[in-house]
PDB file of C-alpha atoms in Angstrom:
ATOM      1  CA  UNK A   1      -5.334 -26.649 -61.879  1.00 76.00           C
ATOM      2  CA  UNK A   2      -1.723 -25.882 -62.149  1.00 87.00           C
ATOM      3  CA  UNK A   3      -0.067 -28.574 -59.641  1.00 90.00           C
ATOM      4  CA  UNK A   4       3.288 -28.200 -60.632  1.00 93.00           C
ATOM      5  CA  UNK A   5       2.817 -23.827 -59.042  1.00 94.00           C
ATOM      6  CA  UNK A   6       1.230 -25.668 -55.987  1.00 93.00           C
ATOM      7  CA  UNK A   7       3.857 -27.611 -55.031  1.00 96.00           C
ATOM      8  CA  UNK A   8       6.476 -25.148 -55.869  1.00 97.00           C
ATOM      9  CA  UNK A   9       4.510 -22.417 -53.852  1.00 95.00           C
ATOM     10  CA  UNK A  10       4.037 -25.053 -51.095  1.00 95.00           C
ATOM     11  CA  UNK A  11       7.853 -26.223 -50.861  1.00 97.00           C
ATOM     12  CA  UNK A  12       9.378 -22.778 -51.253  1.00 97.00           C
ATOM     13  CA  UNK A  13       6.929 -21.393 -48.344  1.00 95.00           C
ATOM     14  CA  UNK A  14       7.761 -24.110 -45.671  1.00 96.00           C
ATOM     15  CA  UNK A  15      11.236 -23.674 -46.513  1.00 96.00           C
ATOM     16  CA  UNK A  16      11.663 -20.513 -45.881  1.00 96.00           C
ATOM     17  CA  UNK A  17       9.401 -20.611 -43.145  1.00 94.00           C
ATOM     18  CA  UNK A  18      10.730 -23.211 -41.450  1.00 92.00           C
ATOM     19  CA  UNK A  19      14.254 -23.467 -42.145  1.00 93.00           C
ATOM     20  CA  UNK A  20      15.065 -19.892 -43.341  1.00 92.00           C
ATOM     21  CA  UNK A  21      16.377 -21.422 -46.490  1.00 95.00           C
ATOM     22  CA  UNK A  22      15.661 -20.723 -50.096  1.00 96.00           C
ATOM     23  CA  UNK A  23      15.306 -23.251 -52.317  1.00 97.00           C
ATOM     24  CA  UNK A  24      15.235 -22.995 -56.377  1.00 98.00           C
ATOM     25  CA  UNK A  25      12.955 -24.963 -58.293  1.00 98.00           C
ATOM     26  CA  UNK A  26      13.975 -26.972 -61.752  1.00 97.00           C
ATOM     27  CA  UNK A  27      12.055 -27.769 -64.418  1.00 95.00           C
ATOM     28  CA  UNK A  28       9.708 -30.439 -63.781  1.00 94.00           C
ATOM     29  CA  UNK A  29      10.699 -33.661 -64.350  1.00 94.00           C
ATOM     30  CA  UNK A  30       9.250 -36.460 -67.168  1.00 89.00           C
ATOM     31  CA  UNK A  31      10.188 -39.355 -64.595  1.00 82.00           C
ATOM     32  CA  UNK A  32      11.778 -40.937 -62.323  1.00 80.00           C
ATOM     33  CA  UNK A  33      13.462 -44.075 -61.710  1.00 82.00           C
ATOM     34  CA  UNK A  34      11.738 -46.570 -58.779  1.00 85.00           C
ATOM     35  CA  UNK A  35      15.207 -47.237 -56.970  1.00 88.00           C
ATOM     36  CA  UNK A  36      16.800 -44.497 -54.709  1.00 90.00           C
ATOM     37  CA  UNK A  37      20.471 -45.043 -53.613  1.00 90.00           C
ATOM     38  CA  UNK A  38      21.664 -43.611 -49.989  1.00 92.00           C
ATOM     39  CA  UNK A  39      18.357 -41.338 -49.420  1.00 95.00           C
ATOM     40  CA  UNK A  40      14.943 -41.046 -47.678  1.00 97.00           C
ATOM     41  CA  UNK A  41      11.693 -40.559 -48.955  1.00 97.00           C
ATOM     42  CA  UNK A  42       8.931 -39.034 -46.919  1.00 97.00           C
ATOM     43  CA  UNK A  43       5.415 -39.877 -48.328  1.00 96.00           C
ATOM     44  CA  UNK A  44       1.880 -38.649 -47.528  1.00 96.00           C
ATOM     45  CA  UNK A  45      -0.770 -40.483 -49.401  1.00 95.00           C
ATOM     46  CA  UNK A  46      -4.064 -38.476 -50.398  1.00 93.00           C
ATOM     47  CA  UNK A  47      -7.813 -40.177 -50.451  1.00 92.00           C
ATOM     48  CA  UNK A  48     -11.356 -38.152 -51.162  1.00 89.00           C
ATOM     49  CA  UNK A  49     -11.954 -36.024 -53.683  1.00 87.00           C
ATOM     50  CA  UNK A  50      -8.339 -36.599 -54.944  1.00 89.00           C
ATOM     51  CA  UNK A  51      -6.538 -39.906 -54.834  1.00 91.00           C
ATOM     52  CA  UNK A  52      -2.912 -40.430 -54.639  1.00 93.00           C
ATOM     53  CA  UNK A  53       0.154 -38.946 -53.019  1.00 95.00           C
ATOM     54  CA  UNK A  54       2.775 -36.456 -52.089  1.00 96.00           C
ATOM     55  CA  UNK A  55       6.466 -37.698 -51.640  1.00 97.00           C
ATOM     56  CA  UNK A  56      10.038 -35.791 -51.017  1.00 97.00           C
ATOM     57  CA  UNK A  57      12.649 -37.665 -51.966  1.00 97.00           C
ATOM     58  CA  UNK A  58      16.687 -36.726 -50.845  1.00 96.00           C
ATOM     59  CA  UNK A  59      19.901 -38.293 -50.533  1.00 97.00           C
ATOM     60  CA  UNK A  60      20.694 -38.761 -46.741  1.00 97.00           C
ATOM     61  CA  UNK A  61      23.027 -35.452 -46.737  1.00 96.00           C
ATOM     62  CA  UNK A  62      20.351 -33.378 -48.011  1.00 97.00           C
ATOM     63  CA  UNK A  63      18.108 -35.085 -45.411  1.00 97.00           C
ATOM     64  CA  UNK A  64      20.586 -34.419 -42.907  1.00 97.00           C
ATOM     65  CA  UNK A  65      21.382 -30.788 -43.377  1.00 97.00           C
ATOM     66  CA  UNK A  66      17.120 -30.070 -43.439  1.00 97.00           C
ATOM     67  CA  UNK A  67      16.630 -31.709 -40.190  1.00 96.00           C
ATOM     68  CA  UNK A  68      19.743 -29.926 -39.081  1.00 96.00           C
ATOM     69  CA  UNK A  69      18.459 -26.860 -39.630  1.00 93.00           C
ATOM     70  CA  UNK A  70      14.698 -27.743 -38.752  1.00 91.00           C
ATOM     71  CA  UNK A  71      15.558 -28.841 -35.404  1.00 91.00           C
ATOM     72  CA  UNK A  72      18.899 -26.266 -34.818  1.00 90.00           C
ATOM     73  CA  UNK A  73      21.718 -29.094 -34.463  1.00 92.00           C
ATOM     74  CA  UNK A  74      24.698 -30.775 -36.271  1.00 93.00           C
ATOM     75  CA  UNK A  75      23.326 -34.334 -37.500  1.00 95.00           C
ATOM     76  CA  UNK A  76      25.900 -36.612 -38.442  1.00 94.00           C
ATOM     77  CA  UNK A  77      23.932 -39.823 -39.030  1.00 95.00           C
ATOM     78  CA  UNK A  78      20.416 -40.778 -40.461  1.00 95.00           C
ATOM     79  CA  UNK A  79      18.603 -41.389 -37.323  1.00 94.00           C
ATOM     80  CA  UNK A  80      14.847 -41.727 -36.158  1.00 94.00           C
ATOM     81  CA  UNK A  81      15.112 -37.908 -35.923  1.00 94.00           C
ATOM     82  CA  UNK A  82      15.971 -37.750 -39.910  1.00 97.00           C
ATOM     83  CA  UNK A  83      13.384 -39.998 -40.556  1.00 96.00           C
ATOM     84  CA  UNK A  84      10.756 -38.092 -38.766  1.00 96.00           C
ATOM     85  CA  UNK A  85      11.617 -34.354 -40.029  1.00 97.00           C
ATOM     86  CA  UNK A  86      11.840 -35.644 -43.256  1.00 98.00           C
ATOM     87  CA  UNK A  87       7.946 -37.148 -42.891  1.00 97.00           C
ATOM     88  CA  UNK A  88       6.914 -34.092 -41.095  1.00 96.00           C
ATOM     89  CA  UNK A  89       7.972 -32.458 -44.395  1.00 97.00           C
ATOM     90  CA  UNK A  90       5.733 -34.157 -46.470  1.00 97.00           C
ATOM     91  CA  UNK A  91       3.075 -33.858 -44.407  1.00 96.00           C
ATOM     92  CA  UNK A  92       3.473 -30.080 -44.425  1.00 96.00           C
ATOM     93  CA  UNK A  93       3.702 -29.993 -48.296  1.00 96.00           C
ATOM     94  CA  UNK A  94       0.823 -32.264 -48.425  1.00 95.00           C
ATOM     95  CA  UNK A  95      -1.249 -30.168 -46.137  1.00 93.00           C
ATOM     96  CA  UNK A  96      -0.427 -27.014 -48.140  1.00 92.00           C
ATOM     97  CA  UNK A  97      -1.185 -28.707 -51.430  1.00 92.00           C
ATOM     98  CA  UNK A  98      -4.416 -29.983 -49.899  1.00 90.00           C
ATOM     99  CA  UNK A  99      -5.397 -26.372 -49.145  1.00 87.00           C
ATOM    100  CA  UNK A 100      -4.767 -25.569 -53.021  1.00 84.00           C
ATOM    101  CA  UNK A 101      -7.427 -28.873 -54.042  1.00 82.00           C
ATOM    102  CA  UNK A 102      -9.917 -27.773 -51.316  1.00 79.00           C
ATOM    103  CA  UNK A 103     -10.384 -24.986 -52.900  1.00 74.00           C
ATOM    104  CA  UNK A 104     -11.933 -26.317 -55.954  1.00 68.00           C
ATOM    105  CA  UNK A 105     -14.801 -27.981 -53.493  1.00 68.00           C
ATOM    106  CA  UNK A 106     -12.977 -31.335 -53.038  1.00 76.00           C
ATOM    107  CA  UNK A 107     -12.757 -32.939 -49.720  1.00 80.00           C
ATOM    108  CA  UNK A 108      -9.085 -34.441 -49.166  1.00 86.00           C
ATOM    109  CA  UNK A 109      -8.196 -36.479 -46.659  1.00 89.00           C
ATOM    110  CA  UNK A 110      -4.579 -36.810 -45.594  1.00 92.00           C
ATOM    111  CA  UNK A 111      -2.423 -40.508 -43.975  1.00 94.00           C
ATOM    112  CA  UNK A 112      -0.475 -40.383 -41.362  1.00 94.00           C
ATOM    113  CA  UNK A 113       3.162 -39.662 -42.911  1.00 95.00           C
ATOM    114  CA  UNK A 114       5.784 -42.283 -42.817  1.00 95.00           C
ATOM    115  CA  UNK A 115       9.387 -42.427 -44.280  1.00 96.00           C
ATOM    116  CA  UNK A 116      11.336 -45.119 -46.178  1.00 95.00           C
ATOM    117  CA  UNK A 117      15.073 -44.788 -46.405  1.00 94.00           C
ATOM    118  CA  UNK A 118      18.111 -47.054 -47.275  1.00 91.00           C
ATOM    119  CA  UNK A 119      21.325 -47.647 -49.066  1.00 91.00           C
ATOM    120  CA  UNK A 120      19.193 -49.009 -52.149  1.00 90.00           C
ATOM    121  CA  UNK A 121      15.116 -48.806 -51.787  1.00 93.00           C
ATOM    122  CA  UNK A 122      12.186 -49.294 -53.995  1.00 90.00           C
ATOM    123  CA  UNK A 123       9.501 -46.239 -54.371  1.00 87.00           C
ATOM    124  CA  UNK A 124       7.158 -47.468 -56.876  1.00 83.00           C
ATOM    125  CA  UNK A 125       3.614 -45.832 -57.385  1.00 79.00           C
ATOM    126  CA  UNK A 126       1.414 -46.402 -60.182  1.00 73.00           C
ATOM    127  CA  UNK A 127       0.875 -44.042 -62.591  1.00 65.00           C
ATOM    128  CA  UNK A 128      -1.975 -41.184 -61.979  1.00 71.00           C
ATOM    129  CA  UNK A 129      -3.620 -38.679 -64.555  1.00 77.00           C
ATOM    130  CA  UNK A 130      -1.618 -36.024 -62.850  1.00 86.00           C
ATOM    131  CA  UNK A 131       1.721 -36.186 -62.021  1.00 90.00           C
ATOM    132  CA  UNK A 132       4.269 -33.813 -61.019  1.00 93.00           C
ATOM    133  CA  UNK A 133       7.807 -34.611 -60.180  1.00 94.00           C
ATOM    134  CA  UNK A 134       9.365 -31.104 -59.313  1.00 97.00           C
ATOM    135  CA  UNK A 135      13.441 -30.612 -58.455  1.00 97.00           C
ATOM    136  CA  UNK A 136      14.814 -28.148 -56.060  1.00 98.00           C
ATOM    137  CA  UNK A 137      18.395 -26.815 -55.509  1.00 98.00           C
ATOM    138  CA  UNK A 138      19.338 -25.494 -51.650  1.00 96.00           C
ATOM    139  CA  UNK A 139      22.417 -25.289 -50.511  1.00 94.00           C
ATOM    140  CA  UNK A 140      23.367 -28.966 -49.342  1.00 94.00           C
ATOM    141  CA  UNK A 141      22.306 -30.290 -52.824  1.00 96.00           C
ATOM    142  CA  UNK A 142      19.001 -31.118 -54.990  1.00 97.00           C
ATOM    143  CA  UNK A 143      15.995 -33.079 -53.379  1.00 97.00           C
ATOM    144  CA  UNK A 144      12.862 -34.108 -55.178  1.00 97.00           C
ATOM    145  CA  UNK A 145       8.650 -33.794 -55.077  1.00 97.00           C
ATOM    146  CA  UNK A 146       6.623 -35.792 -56.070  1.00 96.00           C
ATOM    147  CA  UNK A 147       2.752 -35.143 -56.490  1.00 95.00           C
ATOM    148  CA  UNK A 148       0.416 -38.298 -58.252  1.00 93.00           C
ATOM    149  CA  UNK A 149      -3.116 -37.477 -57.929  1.00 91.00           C
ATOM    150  CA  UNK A 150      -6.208 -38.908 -59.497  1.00 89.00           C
ATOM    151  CA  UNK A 151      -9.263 -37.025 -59.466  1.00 86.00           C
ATOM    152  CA  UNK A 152     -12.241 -38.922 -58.010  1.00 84.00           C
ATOM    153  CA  UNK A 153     -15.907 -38.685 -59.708  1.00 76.00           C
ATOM    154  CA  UNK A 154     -18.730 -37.583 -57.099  1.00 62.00           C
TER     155      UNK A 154
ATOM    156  CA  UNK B   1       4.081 -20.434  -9.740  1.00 67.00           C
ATOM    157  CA  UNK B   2       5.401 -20.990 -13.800  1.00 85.00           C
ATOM    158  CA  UNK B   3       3.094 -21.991 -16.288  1.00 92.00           C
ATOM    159  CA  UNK B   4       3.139 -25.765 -18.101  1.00 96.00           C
ATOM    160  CA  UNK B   5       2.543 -26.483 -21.683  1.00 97.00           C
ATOM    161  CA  UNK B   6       1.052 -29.810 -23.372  1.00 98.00           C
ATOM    162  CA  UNK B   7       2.414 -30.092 -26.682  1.00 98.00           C
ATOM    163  CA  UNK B   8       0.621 -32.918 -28.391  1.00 98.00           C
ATOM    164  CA  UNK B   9       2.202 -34.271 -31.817  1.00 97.00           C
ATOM    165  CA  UNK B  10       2.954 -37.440 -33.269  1.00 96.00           C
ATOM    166  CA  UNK B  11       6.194 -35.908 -34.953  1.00 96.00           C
ATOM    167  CA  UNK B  12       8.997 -35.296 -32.304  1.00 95.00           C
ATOM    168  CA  UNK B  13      10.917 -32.827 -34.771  1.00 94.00           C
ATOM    169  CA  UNK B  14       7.350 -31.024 -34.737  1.00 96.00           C
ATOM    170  CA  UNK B  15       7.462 -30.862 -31.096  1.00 97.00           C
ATOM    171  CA  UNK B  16      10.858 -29.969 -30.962  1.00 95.00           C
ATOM    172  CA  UNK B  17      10.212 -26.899 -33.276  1.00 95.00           C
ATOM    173  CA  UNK B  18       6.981 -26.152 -31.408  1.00 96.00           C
ATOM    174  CA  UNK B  19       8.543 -25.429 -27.652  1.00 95.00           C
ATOM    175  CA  UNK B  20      11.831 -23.533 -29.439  1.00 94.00           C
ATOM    176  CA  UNK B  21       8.845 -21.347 -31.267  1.00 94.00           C
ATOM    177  CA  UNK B  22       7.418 -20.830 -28.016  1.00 95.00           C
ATOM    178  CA  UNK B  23      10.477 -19.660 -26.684  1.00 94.00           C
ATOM    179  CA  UNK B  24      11.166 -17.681 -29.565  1.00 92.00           C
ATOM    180  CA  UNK B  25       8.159 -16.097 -29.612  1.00 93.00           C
ATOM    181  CA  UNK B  26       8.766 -15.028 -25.490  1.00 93.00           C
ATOM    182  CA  UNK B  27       6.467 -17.524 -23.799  1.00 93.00           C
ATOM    183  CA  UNK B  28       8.178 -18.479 -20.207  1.00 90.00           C
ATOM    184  CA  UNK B  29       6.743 -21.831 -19.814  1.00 94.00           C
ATOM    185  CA  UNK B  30       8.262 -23.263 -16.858  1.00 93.00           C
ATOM    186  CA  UNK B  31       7.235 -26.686 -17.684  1.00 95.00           C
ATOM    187  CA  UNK B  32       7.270 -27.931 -21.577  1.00 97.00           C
ATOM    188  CA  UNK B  33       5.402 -31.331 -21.784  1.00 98.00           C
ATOM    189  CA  UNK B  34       5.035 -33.801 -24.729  1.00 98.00           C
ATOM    190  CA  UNK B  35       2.661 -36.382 -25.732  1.00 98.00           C
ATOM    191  CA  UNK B  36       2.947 -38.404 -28.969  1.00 97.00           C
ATOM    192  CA  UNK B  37      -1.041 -38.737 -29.625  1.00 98.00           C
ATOM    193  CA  UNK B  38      -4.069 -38.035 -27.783  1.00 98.00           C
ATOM    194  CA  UNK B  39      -4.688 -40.750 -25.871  1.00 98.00           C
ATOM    195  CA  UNK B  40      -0.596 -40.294 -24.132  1.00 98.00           C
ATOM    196  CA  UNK B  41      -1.750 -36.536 -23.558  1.00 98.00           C
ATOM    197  CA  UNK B  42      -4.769 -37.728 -21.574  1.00 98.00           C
ATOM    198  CA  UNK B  43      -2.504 -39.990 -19.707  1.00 98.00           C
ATOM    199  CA  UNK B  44      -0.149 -36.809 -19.505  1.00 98.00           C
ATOM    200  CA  UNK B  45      -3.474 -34.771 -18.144  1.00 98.00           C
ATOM    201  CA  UNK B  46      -4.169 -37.347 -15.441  1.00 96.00           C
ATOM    202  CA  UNK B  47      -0.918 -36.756 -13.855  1.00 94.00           C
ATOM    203  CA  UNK B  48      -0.614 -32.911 -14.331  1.00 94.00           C
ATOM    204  CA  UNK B  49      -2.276 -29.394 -13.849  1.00 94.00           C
ATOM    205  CA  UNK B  50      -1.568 -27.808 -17.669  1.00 96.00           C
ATOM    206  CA  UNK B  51      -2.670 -23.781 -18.461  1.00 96.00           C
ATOM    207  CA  UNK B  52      -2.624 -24.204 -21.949  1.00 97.00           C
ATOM    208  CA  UNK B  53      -2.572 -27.417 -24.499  1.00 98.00           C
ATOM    209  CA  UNK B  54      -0.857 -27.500 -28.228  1.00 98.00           C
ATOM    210  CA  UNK B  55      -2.278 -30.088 -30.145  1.00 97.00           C
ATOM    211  CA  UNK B  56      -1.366 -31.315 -34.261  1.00 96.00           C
ATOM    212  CA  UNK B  57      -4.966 -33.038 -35.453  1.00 94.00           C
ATOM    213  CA  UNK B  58      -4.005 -36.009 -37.527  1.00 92.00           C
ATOM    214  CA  UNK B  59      -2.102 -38.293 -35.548  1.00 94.00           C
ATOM    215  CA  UNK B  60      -2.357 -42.325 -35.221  1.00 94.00           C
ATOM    216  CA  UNK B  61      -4.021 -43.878 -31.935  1.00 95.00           C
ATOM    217  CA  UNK B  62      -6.119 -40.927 -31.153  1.00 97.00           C
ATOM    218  CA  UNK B  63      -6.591 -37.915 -33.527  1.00 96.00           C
ATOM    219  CA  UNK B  64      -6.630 -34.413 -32.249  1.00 96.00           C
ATOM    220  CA  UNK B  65     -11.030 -34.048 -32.569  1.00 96.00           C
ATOM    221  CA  UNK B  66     -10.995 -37.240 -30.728  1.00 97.00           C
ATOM    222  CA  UNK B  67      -8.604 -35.977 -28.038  1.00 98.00           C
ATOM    223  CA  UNK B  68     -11.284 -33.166 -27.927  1.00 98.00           C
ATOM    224  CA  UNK B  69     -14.058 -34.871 -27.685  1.00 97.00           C
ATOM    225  CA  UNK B  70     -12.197 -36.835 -24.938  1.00 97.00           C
ATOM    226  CA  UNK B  71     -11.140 -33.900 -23.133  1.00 97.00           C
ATOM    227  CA  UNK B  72     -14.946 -32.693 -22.852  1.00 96.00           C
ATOM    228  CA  UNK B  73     -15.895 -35.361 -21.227  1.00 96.00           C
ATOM    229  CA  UNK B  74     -13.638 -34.735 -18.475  1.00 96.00           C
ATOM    230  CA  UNK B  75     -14.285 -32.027 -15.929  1.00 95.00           C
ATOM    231  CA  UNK B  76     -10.710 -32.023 -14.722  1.00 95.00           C
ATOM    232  CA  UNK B  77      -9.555 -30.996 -17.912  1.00 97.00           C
ATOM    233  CA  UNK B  78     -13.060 -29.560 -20.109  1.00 96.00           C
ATOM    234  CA  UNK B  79     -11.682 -26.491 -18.979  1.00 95.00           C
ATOM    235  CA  UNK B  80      -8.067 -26.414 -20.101  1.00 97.00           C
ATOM    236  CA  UNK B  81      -7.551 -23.857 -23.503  1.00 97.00           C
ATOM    237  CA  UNK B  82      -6.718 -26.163 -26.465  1.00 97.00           C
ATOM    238  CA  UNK B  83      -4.705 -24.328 -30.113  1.00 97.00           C
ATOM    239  CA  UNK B  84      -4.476 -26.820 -32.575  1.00 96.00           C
ATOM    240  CA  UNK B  85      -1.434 -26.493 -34.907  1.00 95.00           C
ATOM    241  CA  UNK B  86      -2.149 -28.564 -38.074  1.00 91.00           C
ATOM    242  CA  UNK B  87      -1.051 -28.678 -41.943  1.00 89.00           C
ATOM    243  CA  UNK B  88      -5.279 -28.681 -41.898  1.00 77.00           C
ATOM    244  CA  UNK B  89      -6.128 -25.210 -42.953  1.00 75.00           C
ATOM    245  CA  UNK B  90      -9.723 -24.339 -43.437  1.00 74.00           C
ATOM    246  CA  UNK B  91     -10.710 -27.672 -43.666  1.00 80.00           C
ATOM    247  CA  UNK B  92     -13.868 -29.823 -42.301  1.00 84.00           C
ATOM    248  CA  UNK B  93     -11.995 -31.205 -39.680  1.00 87.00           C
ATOM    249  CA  UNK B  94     -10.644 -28.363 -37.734  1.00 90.00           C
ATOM    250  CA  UNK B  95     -13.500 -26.457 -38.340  1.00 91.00           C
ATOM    251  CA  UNK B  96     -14.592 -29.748 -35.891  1.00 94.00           C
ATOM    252  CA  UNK B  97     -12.383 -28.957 -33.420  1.00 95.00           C
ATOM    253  CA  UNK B  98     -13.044 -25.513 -33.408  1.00 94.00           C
ATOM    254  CA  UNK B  99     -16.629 -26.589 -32.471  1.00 95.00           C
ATOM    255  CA  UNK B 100     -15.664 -29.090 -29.944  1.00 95.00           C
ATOM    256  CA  UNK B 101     -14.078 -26.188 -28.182  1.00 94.00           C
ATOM    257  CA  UNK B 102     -10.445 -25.695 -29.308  1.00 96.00           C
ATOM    258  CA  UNK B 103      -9.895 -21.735 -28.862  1.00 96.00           C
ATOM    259  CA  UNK B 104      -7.960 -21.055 -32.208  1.00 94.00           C
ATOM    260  CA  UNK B 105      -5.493 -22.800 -34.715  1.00 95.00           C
ATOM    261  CA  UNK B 106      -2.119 -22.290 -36.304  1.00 95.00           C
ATOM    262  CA  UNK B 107      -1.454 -23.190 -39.415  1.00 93.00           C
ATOM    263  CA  UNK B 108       1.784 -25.188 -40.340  1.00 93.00           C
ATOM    264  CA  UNK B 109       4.470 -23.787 -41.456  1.00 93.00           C
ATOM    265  CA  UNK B 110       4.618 -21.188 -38.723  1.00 94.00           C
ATOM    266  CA  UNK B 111       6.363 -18.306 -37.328  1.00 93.00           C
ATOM    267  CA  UNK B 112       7.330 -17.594 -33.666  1.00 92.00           C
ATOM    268  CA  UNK B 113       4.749 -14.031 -34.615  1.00 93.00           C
ATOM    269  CA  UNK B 114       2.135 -16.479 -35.717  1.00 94.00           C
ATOM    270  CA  UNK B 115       2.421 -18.921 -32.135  1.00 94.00           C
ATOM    271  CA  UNK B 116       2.981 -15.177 -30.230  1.00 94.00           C
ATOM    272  CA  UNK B 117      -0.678 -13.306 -32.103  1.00 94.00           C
ATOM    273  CA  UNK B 118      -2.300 -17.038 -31.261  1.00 94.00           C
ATOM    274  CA  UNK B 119      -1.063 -17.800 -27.792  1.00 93.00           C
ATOM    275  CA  UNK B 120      -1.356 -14.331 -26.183  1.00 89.00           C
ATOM    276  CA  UNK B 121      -4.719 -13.765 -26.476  1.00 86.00           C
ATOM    277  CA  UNK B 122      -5.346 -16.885 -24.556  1.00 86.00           C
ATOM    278  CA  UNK B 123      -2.254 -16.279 -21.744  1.00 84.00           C
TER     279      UNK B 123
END
């Protein structure tokens, strides 16, 4: 299965749903580093069929500027409301990359999201047999997803 | 007399962008109300007559097919039309609340034509 076409069919779609933005995928990435400076990163982990997770990470004016425009107002500061839009994101791109795994029989069950955030945070995850860690461009700046999944045997 | 709307998700920027769709989409609700899981919106439904209910399905506390299965239980409210709106597409656990009586579902990310097709039929 090509993961890296699922999540770039998933983020592109809830963008422009959503937000009425376009966004313009990178090449994927080999890695990334565990420490995020000034950001927030919205995580969905991923049990079942498939174990691991789905992340977005962003700096806090990219986070801004998409709950801006999610919820139609000026945001000035990394609130609650940040924190939330940016989790309701991944759970969004989780749910649409779900829909791509379900339909190779696998049952996937999805967490609750959550969001970490900071002015220097930790995001580690340990390593899975597939990995995808895919940037995007929109017009505030570049924001990252991240997709570690392990397949699980019957 | 106006119609009221439940919408029940644990995300308030979902809910948020749930009653602007609505509006968007040309439902008059004259009364938009919000619950943070299932077991608020039953508290919600104790206190008020609702014609129509929104509801995400995985939220912490109580999930939407629990709310459901709740809801069922209670002839006050059995009868009240439930949509779910979930990431959850075409999997085994809306097809559960489509059996425990929800009335359709709309998949997330949506448009204001997706919440109108949806919505109307039921209104």
């Amino acid at each position: 299965m090509d993961f890296a076409k699922s999540v770039i069919d998933a983020t592109c779609e809830i963008f422009e749903t959503m937000l009425m933005t376009r966004v313009t995928p990178g090449d994927p990435l080999p890695n990334r580093s565990d420490v995020f400076v000034d950001g927030i990163s919205g995580l969905v982990g991923m049990a079942g069929g498939y174990r691991g997770m789905l992340a977005i990470h962003c700096s806090n004016r990219v986070a801004m500027a998409i709950t801006g425009t999610f919820l139609g107002i000026d945001v000035e500061t990394v609130d609650d409301d940040v924190k939330d839009a940016i989790g309701e994101m991944a759970n969004m791109l989780a749910g649409s990359v779900k829909t791509s795994l379900s339909e190779n029989g696998k049952d996937i069950k999805l967490s609750i999201p959550s969001a970490v955030g900071g002015e220097e945070y930790t995001f580690e995850c340990h390593a899975a047999a597939d990995q995808v860690l895919m940037p995007f461009k929109m017009p505030d700046g570049e924001f990252l997803v991240e997709l570690q999944l392990q397949e699980q045997s019957e | 007399m106006g119609k009221k709307v439940l919408i029940i998700d644990d995300s308030s920027t979902m809910r948020k962008i749930v009653a602007r769709s609505l509006r968007q989409a040309g439902f008059d609700f004259e009364t938009i109300l919000e619950a943070g899981d299932g077991q608020e919106a039953l508290e919600v439904l104790s206190g008020e007559n609702v014609d129509v209910i929104l509801s995400d399905i995985n939220m912490p506390n109580m999930n939407g097919v629990e709310f459901l299965r709740n809801k069922a239980e209670d002839d006050g409210i059995r009868n009240i039309p439930v949509v779910m709106i979930t990431t959850e597409a075409g999997s085994e656990i809306l097809r559960e609340a489509l059996e425990l009586g929800a009335k359709g579902s709309i998949k997330k990310p949506f448009t204001p034509d997706q919440v109108q097709d949806t919505l109307g039929a039921l209104l």
